PDB file of C-alpha atoms in Angstrom:
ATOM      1  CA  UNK A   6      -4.064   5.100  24.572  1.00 43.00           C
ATOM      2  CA  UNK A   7      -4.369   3.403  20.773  1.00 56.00           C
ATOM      3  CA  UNK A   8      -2.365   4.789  18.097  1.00 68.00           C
ATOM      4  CA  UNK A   9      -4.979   6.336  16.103  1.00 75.00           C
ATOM      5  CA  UNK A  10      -5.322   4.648  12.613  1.00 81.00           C
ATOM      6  CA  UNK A  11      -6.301   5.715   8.905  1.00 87.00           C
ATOM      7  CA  UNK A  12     -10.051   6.512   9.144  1.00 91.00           C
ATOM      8  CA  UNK A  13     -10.730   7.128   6.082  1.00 93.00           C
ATOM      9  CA  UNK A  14      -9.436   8.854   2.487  1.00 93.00           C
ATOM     10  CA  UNK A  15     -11.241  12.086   1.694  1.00 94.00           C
ATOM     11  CA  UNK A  16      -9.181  12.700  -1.868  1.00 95.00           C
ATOM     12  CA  UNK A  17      -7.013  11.438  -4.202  1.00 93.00           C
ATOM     13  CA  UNK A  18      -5.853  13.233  -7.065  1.00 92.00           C
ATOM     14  CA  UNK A  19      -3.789  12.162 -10.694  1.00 90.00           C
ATOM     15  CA  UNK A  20      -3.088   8.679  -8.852  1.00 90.00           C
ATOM     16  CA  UNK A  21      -3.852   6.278 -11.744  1.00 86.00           C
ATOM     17  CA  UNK A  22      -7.498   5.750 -12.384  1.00 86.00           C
ATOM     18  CA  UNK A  23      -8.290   8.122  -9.333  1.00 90.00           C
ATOM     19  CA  UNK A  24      -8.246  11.390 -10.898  1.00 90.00           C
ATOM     20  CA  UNK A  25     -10.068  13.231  -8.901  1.00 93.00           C
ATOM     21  CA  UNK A  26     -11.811  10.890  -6.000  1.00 94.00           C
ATOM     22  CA  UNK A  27     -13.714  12.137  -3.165  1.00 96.00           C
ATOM     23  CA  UNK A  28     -14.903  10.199  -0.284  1.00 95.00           C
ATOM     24  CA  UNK A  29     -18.310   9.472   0.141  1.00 95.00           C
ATOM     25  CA  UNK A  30     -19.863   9.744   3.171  1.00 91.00           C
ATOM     26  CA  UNK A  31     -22.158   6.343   2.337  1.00 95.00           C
ATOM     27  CA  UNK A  32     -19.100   4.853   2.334  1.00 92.00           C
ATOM     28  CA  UNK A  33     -17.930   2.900   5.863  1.00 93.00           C
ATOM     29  CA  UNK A  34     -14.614   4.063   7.510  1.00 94.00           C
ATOM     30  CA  UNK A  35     -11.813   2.230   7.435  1.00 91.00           C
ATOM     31  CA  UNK A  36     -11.124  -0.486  10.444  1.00 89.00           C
ATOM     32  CA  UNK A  37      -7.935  -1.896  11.973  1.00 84.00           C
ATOM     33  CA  UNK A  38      -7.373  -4.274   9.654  1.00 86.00           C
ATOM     34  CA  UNK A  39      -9.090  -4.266   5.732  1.00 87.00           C
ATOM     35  CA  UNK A  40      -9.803  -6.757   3.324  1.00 88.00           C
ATOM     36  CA  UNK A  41     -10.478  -5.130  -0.104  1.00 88.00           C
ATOM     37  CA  UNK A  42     -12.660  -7.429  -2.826  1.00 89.00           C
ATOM     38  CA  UNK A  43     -14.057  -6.477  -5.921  1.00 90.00           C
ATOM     39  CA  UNK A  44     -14.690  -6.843  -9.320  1.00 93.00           C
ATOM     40  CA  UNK A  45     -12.203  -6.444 -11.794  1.00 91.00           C
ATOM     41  CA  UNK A  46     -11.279  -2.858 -13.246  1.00 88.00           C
ATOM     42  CA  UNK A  47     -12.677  -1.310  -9.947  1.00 88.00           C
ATOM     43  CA  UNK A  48      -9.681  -0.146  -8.574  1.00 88.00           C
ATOM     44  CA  UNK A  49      -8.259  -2.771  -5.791  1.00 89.00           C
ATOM     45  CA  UNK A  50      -4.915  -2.970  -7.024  1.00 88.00           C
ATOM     46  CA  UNK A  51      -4.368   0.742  -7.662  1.00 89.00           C
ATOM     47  CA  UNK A  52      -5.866   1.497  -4.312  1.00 90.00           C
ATOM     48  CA  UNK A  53      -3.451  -1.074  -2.896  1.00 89.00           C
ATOM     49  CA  UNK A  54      -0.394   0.499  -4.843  1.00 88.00           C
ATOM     50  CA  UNK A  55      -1.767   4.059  -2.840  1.00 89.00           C
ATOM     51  CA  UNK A  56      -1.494   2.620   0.393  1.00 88.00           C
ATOM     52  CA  UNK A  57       1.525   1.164  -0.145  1.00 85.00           C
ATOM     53  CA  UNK A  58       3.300   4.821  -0.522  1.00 85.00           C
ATOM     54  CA  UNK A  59       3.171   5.193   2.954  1.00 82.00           C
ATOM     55  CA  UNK A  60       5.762   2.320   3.456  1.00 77.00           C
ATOM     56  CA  UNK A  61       8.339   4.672   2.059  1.00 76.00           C
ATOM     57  CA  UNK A  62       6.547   7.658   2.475  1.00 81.00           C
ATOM     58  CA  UNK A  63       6.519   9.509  -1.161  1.00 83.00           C
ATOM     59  CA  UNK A  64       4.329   8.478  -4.625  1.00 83.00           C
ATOM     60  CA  UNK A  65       6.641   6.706  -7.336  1.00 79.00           C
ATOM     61  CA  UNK A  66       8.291   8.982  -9.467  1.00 77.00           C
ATOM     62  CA  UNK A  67       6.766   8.012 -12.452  1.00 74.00           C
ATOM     63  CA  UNK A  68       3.331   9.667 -11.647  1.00 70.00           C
ATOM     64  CA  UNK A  69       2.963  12.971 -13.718  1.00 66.00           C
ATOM     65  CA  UNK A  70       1.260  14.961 -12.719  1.00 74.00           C
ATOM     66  CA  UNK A  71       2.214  15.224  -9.113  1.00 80.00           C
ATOM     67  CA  UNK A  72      -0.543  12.869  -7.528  1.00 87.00           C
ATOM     68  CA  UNK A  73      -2.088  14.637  -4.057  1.00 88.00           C
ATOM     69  CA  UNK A  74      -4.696  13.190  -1.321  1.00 90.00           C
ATOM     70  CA  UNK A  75      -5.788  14.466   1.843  1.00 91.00           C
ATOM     71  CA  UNK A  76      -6.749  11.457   4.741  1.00 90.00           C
ATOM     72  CA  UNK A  77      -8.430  11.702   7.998  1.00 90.00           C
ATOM     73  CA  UNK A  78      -6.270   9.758  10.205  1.00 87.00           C
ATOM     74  CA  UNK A  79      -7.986   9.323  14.294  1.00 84.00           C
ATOM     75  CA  UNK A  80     -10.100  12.610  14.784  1.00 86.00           C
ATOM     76  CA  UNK A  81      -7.562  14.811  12.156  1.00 88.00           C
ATOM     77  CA  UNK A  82      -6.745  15.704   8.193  1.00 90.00           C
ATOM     78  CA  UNK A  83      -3.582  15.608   6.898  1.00 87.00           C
ATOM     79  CA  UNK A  84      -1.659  15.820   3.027  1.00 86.00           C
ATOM     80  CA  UNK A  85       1.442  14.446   4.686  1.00 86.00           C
ATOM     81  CA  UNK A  86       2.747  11.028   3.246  1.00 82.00           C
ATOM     82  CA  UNK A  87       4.803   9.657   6.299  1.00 83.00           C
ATOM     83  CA  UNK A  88       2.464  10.434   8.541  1.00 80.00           C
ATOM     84  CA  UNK A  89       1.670   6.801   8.668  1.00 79.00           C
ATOM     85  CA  UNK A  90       5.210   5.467   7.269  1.00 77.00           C
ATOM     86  CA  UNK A  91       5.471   2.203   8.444  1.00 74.00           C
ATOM     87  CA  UNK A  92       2.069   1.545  10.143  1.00 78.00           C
ATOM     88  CA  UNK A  93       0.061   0.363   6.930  1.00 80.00           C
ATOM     89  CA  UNK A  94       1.232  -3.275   5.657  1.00 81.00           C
ATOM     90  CA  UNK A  95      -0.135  -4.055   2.322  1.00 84.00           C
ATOM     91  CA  UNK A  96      -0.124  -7.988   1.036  1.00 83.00           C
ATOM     92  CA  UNK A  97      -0.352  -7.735  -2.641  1.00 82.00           C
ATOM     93  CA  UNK A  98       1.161  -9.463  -6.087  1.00 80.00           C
ATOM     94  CA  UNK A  99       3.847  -6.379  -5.633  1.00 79.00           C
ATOM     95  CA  UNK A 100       4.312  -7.604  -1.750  1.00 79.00           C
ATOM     96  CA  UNK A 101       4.660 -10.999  -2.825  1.00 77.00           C
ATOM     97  CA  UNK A 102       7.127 -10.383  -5.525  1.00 75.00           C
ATOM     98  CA  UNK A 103       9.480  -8.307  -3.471  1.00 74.00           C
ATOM     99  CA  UNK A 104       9.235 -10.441  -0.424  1.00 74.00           C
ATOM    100  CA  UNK A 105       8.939 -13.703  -0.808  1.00 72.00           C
ATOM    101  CA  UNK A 106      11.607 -16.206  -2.800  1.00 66.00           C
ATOM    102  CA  UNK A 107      11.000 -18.266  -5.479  1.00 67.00           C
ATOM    103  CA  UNK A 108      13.183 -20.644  -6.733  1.00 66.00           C
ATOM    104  CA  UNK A 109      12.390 -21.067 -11.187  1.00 66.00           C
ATOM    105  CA  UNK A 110       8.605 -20.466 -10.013  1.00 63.00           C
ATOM    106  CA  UNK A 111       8.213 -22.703  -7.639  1.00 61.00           C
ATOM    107  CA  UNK A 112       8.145 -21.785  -3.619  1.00 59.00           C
ATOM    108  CA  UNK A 113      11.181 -23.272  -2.007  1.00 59.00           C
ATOM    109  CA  UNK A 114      11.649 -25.696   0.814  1.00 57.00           C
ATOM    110  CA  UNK A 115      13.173 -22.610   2.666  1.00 60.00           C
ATOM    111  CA  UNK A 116      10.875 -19.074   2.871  1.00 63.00           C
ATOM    112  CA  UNK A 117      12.450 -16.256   2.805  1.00 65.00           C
ATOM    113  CA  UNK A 118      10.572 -13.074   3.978  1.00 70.00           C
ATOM    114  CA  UNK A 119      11.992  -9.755   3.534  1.00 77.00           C
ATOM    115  CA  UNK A 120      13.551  -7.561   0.581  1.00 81.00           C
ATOM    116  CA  UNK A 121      16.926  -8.222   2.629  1.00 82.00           C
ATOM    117  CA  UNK A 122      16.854 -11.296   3.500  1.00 78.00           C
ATOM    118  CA  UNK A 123      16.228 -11.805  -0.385  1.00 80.00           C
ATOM    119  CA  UNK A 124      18.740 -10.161  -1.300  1.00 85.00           C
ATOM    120  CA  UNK A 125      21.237 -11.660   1.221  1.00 84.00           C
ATOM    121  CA  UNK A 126      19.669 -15.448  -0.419  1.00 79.00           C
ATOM    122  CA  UNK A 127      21.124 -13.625  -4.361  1.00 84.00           C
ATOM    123  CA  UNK A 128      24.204 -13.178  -3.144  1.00 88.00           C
ATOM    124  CA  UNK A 129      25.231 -16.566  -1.706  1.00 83.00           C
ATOM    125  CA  UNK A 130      23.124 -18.055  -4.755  1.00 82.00           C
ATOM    126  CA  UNK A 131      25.838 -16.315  -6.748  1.00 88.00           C
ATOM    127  CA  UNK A 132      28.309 -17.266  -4.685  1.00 85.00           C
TER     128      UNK A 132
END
């Protein structure tokens, strides 16, 4: 049997510029995989930023008041944060910047992918 995937995103509350968003039923469920295009100002990259909380499971700190949302994930509704932990992967400038390596700008002849592996490249750079 399929892991059952995010369906779609009945709320969001006090995250960014979704203050109070509701799901509309016009609006197509969410597949597998998702490509997200827009104009600008429309929400993309704050929408990507919400997904993205599921990689560690909790909203940033910095979000006063306490953002809430409420998602429909295979046939049931749930408020809970790491129910997906780990099964969304979100490619975006913030992606980029913590995972890939860029030596004064410019991509090297080396990649490498990860936060640790990054991190493991820093120290031998200092080295």
């Amino acid at each position: 049997m399929a892991a059952a995937y995010l369906k779609k995103i009945n709320k969001i509350k006090n995250f960014g510029s979704f203050e109070d968003f509701q799901w509309q039923e016009t609006l197509p469920e969410f597949k597998k995989n998702n490509l997200f295009y827009g104009k600008n100002g429309s929400g993309k990259t704050t929408l990507s930023h919400f997904l993205q909380c599921f990689e560690e499971g909790k909203f940033p700190e910095d979000f006063v008041p306490n953002p809430s949302m409420e998602l429909v994930i295979g046939e049931a509704k749930t408020s809970d944060l790491t129910t997906l932990t780990g099964r969304i992967k979100v490619f975006n400038t913030y992606y980029i910047s913590n995972n890939l390596f860029w030596d004064g700008g410019h991509a090297t002849n080396l990649l490498w992918l990860g936060k640790v592996n990054i991190e493991i490249q820093n120290a031998i750079t200092k080295l």
